[in-house]
mmCIF file of C-alpha atoms and ligand atoms in Angstrom:
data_model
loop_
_atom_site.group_PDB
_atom_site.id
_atom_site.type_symbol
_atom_site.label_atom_id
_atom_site.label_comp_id
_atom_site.label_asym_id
_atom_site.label_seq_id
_atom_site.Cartn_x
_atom_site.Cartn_y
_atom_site.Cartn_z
ATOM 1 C CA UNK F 1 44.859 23.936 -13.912
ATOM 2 C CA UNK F 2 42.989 22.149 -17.133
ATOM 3 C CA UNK F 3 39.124 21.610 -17.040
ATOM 4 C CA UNK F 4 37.356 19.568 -15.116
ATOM 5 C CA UNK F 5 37.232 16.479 -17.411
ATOM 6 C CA UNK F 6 36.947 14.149 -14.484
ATOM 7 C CA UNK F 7 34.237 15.567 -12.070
ATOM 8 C CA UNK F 8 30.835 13.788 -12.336
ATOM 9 C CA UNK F 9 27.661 16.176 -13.044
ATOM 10 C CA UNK F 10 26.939 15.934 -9.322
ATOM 11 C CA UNK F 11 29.933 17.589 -8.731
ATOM 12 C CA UNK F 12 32.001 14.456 -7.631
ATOM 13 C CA UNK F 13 35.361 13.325 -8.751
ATOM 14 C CA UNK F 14 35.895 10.765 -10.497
ATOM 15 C CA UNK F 15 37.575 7.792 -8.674
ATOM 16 C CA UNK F 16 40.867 6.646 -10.184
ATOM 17 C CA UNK F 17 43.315 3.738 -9.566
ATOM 18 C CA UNK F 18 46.575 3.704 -12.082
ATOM 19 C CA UNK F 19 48.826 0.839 -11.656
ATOM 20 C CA UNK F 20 52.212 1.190 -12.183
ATOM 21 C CA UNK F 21 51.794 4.886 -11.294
ATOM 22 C CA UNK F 22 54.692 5.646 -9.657
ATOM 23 C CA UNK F 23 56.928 6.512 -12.781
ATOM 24 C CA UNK F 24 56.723 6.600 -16.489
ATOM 25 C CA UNK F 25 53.564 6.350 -18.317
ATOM 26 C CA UNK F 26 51.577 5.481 -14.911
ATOM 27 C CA UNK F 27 52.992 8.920 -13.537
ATOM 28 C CA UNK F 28 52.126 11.156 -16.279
ATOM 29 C CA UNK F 29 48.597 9.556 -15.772
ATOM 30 C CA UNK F 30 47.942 9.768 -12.341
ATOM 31 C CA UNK F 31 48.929 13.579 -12.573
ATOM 32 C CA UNK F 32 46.911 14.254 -15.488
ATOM 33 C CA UNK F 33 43.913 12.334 -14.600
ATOM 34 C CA UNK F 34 44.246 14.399 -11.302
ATOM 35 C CA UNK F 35 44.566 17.786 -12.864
ATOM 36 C CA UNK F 36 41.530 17.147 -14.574
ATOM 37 C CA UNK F 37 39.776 16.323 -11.682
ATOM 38 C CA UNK F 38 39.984 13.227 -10.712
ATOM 39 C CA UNK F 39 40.471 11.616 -7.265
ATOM 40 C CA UNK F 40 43.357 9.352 -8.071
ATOM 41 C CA UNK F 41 44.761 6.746 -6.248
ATOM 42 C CA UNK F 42 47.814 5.026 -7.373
ATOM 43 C CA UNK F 43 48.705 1.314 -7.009
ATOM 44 C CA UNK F 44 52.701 0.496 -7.278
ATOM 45 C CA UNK F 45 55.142 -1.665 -5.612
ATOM 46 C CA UNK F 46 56.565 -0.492 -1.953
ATOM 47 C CA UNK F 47 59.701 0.083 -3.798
ATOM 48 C CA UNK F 48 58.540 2.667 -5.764
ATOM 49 C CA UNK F 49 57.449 4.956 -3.133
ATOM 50 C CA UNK F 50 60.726 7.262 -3.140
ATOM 51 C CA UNK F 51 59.639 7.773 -7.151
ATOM 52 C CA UNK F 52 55.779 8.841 -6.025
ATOM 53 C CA UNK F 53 56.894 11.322 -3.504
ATOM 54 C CA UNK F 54 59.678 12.548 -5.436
ATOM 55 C CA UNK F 55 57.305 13.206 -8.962
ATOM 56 C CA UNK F 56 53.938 12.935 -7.944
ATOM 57 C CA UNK F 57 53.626 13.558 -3.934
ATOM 58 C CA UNK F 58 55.125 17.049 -3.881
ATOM 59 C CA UNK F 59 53.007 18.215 -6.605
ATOM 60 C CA UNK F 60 49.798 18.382 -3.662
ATOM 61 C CA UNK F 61 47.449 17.052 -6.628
ATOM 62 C CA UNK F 62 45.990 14.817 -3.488
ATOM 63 C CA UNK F 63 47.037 11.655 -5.266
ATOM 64 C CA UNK F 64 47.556 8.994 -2.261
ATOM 65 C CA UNK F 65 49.763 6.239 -2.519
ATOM 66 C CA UNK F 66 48.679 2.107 -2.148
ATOM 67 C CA UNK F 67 51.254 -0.799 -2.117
ATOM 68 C CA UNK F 68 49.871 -2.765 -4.714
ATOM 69 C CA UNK F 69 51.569 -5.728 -6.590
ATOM 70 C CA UNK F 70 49.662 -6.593 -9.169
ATOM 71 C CA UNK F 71 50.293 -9.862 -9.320
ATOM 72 C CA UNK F 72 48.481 -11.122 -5.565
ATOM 73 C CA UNK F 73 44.982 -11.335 -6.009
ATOM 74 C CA UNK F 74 44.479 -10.433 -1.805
ATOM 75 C CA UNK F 75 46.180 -7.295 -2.230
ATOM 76 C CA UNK F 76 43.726 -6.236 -5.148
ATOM 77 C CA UNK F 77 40.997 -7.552 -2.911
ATOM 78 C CA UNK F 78 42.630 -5.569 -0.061
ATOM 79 C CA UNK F 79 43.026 -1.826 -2.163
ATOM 80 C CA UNK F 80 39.193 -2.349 -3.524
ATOM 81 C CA UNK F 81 37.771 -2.692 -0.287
ATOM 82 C CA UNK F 82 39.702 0.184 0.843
ATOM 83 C CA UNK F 83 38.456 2.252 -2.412
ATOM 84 C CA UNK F 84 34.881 0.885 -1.558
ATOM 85 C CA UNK F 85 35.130 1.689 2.276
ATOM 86 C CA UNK F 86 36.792 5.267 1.290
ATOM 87 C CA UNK F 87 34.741 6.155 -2.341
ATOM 88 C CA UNK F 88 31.907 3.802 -2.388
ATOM 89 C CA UNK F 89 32.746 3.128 -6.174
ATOM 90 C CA UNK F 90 35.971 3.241 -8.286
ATOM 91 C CA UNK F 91 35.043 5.268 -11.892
ATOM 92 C CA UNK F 92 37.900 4.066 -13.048
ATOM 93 C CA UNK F 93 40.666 1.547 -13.539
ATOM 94 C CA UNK F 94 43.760 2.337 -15.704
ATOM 95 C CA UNK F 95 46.077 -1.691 -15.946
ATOM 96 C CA UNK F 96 49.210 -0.046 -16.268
ATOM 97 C CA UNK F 97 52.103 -1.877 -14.608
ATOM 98 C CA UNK F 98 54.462 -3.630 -16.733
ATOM 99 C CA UNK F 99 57.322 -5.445 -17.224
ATOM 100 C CA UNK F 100 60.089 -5.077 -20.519
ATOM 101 C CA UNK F 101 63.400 -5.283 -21.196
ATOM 102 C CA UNK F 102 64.604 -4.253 -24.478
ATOM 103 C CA UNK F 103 65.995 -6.638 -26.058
ATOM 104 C CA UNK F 104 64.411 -9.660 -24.196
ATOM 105 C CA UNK F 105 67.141 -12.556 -24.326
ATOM 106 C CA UNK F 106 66.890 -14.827 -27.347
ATOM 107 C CA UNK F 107 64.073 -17.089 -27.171
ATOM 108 C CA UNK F 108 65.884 -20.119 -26.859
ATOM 109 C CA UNK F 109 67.728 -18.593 -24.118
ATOM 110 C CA UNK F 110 64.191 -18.046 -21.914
ATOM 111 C CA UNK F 111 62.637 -20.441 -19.577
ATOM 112 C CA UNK F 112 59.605 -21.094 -18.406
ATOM 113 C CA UNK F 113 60.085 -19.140 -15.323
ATOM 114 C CA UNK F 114 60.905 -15.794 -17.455
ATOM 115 C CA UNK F 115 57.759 -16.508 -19.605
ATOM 116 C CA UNK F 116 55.252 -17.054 -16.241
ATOM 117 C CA UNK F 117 57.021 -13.817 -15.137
ATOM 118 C CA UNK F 118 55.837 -11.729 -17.981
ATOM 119 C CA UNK F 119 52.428 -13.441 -18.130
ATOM 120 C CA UNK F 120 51.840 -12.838 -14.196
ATOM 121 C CA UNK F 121 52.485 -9.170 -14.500
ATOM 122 C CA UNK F 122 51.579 -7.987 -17.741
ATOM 123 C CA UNK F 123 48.612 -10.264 -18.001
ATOM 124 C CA UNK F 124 47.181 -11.228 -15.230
ATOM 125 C CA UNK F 125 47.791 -8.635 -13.087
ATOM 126 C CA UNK F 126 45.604 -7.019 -15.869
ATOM 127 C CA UNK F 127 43.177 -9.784 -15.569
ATOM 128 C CA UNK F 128 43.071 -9.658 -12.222
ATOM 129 C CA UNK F 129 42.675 -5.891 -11.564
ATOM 130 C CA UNK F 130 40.109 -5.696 -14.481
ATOM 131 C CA UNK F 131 37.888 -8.640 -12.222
ATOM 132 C CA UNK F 132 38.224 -6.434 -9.194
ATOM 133 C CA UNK F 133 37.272 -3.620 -10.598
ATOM 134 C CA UNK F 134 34.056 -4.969 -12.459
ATOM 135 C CA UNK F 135 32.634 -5.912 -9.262
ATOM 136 C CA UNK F 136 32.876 -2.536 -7.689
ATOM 137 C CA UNK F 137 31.870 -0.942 -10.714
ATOM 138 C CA UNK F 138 28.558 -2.915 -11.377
ATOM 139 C CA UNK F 139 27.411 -1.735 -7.369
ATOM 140 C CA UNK F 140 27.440 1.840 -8.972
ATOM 141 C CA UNK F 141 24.342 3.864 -9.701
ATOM 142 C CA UNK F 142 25.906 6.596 -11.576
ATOM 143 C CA UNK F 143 24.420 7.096 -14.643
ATOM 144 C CA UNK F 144 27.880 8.157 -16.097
ATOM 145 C CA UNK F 145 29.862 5.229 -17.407
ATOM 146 C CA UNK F 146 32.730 3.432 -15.415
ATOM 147 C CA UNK F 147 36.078 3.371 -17.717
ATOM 148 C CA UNK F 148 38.729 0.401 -17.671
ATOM 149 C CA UNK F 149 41.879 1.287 -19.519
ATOM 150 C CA UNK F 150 44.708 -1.472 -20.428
ATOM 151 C CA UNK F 151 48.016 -0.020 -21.365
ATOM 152 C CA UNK F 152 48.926 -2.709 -24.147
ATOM 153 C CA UNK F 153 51.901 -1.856 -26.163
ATOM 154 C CA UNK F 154 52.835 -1.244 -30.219
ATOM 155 C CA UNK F 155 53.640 -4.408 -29.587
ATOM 156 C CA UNK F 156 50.527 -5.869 -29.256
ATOM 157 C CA UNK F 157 49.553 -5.109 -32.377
ATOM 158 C CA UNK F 158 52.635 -6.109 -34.529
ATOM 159 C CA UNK F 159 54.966 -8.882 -34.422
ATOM 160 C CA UNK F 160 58.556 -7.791 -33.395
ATOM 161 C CA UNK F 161 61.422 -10.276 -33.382
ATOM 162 C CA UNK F 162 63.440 -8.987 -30.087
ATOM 163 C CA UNK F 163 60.499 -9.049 -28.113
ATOM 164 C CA UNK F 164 58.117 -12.145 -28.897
ATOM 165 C CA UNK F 165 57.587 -12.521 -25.039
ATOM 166 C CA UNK F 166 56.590 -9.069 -24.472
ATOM 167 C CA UNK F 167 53.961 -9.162 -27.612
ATOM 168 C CA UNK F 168 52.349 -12.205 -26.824
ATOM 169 C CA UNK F 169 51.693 -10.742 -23.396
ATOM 170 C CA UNK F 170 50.477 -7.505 -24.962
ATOM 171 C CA UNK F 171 48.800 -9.109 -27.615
ATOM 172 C CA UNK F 172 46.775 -11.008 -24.771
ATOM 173 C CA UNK F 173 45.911 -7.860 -23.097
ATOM 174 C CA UNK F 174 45.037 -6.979 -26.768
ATOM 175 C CA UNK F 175 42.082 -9.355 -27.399
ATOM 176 C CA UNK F 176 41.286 -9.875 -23.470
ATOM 177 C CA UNK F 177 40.037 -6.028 -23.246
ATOM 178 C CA UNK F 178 37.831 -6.787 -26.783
ATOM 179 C CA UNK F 179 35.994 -9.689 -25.575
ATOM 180 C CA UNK F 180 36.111 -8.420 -22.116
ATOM 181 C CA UNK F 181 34.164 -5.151 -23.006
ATOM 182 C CA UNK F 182 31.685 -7.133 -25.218
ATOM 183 C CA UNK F 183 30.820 -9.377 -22.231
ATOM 184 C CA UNK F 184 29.668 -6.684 -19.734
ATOM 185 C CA UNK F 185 28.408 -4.826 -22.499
ATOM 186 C CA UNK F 186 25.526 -7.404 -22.357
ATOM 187 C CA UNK F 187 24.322 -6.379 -18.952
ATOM 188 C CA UNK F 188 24.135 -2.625 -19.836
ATOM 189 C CA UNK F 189 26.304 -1.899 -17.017
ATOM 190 C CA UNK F 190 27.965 1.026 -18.539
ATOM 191 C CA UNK F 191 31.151 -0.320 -17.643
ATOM 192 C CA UNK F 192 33.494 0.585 -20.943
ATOM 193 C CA UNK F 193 37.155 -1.425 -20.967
ATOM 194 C CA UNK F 194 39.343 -0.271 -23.935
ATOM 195 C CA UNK F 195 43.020 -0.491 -24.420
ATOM 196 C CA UNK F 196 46.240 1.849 -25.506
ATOM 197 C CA UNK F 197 49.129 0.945 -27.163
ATOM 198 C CA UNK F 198 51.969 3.123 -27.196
ATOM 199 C CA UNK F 199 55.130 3.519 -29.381
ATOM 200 C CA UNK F 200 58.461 3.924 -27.565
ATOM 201 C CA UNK F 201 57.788 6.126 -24.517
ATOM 202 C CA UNK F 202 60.898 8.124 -23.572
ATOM 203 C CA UNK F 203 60.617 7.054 -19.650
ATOM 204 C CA UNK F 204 64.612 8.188 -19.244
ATOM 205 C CA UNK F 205 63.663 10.792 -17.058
ATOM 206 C CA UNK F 206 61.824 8.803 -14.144
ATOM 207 C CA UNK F 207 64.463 6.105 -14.294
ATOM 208 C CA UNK F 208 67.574 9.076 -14.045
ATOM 209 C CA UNK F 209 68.053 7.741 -10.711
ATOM 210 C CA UNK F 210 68.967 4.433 -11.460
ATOM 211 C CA UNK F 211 72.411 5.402 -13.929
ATOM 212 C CA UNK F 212 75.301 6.481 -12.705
ATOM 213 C CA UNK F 213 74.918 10.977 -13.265
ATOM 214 C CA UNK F 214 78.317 10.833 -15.864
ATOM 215 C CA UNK F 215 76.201 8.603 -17.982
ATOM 216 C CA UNK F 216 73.482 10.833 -18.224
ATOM 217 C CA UNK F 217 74.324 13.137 -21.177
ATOM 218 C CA UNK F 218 75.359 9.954 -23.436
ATOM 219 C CA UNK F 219 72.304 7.983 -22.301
ATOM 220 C CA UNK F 220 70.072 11.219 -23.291
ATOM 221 C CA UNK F 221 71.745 11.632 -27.221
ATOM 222 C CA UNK F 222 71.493 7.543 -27.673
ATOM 223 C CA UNK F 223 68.164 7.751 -26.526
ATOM 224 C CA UNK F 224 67.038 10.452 -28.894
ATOM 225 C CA UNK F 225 68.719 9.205 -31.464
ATOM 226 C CA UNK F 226 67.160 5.525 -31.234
ATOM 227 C CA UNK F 227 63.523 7.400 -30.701
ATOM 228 C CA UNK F 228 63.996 9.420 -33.853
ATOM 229 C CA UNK F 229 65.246 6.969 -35.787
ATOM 230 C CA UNK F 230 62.333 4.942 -34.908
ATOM 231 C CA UNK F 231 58.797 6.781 -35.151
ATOM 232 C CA UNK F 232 58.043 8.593 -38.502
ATOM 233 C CA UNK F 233 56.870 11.605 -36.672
ATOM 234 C CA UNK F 234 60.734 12.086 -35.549
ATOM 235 C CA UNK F 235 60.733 11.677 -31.735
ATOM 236 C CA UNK F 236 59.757 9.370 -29.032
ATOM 237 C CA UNK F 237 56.412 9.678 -27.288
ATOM 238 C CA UNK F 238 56.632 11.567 -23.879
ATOM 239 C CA UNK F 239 54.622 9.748 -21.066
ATOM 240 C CA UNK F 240 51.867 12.580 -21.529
ATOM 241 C CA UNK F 241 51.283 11.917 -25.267
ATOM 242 C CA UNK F 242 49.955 8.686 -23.992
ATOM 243 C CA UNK F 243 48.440 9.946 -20.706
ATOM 244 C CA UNK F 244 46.434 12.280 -23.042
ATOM 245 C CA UNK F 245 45.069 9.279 -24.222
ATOM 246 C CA UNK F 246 43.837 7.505 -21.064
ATOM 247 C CA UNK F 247 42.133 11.309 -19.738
ATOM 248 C CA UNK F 248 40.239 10.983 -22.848
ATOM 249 C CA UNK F 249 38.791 7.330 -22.410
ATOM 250 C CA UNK F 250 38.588 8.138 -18.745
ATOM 251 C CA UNK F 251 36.078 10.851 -19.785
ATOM 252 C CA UNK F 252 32.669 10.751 -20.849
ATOM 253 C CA UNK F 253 34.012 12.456 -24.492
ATOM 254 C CA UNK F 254 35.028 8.217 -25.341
ATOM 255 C CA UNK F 255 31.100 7.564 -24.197
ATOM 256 C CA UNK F 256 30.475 5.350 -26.786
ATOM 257 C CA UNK F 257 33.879 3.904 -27.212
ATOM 258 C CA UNK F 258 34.418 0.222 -25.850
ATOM 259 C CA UNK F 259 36.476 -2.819 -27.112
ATOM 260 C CA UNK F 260 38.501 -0.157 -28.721
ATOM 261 C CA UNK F 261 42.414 0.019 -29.508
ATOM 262 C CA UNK F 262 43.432 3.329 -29.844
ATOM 263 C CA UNK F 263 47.417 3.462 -31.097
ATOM 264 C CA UNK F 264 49.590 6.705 -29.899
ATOM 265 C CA UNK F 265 53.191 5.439 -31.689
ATOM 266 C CA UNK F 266 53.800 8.355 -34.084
ATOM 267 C CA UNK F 267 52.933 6.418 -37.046
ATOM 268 C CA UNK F 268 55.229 3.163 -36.381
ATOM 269 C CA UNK F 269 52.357 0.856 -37.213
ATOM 270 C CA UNK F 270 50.985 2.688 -39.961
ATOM 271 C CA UNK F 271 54.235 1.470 -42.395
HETATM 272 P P1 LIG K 301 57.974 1.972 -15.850
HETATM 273 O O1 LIG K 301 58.914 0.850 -15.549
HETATM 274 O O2 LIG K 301 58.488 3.375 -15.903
HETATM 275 O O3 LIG K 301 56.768 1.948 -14.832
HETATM 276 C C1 LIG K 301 56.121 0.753 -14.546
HETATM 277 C C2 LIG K 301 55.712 0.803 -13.107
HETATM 278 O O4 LIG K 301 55.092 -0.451 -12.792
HETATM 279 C C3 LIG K 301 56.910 0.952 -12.165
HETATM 280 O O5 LIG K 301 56.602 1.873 -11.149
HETATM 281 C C4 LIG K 301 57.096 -0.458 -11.626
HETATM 282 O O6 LIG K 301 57.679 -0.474 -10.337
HETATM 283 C C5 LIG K 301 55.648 -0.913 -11.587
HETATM 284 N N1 LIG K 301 55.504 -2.354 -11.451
HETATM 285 C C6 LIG K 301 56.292 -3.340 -11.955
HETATM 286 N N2 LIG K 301 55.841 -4.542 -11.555
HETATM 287 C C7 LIG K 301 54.748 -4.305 -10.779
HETATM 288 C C8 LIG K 301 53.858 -5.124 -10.058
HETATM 289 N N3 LIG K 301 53.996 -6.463 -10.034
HETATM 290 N N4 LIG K 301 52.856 -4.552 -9.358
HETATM 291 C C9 LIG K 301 52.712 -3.210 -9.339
HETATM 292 N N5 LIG K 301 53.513 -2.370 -9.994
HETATM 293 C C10 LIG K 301 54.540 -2.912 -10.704
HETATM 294 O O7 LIG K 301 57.244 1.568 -17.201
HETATM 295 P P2 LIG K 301 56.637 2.442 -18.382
HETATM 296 O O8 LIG K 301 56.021 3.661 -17.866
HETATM 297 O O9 LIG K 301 57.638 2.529 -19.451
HETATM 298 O O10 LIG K 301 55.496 1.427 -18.888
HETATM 299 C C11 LIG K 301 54.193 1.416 -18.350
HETATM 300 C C12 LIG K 301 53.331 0.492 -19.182
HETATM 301 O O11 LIG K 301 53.355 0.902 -20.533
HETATM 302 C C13 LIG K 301 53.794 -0.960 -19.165
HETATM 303 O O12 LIG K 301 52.673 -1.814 -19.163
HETATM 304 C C14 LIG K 301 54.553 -1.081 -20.468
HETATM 305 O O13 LIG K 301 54.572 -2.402 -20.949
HETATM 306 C C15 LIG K 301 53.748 -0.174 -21.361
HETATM 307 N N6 LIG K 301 54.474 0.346 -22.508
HETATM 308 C C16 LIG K 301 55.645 1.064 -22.327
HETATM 309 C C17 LIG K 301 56.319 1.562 -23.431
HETATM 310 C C18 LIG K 301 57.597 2.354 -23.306
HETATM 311 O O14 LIG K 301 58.260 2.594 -24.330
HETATM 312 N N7 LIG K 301 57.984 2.794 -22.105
HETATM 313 C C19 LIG K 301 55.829 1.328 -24.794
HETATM 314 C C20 LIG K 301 54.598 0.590 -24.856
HETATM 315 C C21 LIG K 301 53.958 0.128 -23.752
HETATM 316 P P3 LIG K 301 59.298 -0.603 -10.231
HETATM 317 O O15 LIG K 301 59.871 0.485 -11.047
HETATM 318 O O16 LIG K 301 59.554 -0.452 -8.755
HETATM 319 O O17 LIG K 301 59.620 -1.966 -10.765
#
């Protein structure tokens, strides 16, 4: 068990939703923010409940499980009241769900409804979650501060030319969390919203169950080939290098961090 990172000085946990959190990235955070403490809750589509129970449920970390699609502003309305009712406060908030596909089909070759696709999910279910939070955050009187994390992407920091759907909706999720932190920075609220954007994330693993087994050992070598090949540092990111990440601005050790981007890609940006 790691240190208690995520228990408030009145002996509390911390209160944690992760959207998304049912595989990949989201799942690496739920059970690290858990093993350091926090009460985590996570937020993912009823489909994905096989995936929670099967990585996350029969690890008895006491992470419970909320059908949550990000994209229907009741059923945020619905999982905060329950958090309220439950908690009294959410601590915090970690916009991970997300949409990709790699490569995206040509430009000309998307329509309107793929582009309101990616916006409603990457964006505003980011916007919307972020605006849900907020308002159960400002009720809190801890003196400790509330943490909203946005997993943004590499890619919305850097134009790429397969994917110029996918960065302009990370690239919005970018500059929302800037000007969103400044905002309720002016009330002293001690509500801190930063974002993350991660290199290629080997999420092979979680998604094992979707490709045929005789594919597995071929899909494995192309994959760590492709991840090599790609980040100086020679490998892809697991989904704890970036869950690492989000424990530390969920902690009170990123006090004074807000409006922040803080890059885990193994140098890909840095060329
Ligand atoms: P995964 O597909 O493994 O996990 C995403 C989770 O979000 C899934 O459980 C998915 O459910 C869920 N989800 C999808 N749509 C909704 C929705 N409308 N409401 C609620 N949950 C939803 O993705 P990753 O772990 O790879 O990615 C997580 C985040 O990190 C995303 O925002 C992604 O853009 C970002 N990212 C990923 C990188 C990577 O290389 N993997 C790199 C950089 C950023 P289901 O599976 O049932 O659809």
């Amino acid at each position: 068990m790691l240190s208690k990172r995520l228990v408030k000085a009145i002996g509390t946990p911390k209160v944690a939703l992760v959207t998304g959190g049912a595989s990949g990235i989201g799942r690496a955070c739920a059970v690290l923010l858990a093993q350091n403490g926090a009460k985590v809750i996570v937020g993912d589509l009823p489909t994905a409940r096989p995936r929670f129970d099967k990585w996350i449920g029969s690890k008895n970390l006491g992470v419970d499980f909320h059908a949550l699609d990000v994209t229907n502003g009741d059923q945020w309305t619905k999982i905060m009241q329950e958090i309220e009712d439950k908690y009294k406060t959410i601590d915090v908030l970690v916009n991970n769900a997300g949409i990709y596909s790699q490569p995206e089909p040509t430009f000309l070759e998307q329509n309107e409804d793929y582009w309101r696709k990616y916006y409603s999910v990457n964006v505003e279910g980011a916007l919307l979650g972020t605006r849900e939070a907020i308002r159960l955050m400002k009720k809190s009187t801890s003196d400790e501060s509330r943490s909203i994390i946005n997993i943004s992407s590499n890619a919305g920091q850097i134009g790429m030319p397969d994917l110029p759907t996918y960065c302009f909706t990370k690239g919005a999720v970018r500059m929302f969390t800037k000007s969103i932190a400044l905002q309720v920075a002016r009330d002293k609220s001690n509500i801190r919203v930063n974002s993350v954007h991660p290199g290629g994330v080997d999420v092979f693993q979680d998604k094992m169950d979707l490709i045929p087994v005789e594919q597995h050992a071929a899909m494995r070598v192309q994959i760590d080939s492709i991840m090599e090949g790609m980040h100086p540092i020679g490998r892809g990111a697991k989904p704890e290098d970036i869950a690492n990440a989000v424990v530390f601005l969920a902690s009170e050790e990123s006090a004074f961090m807000t409006g922040s981007e803080v890059t885990v890609d193994g140098g890909y940006t840095a060329q």
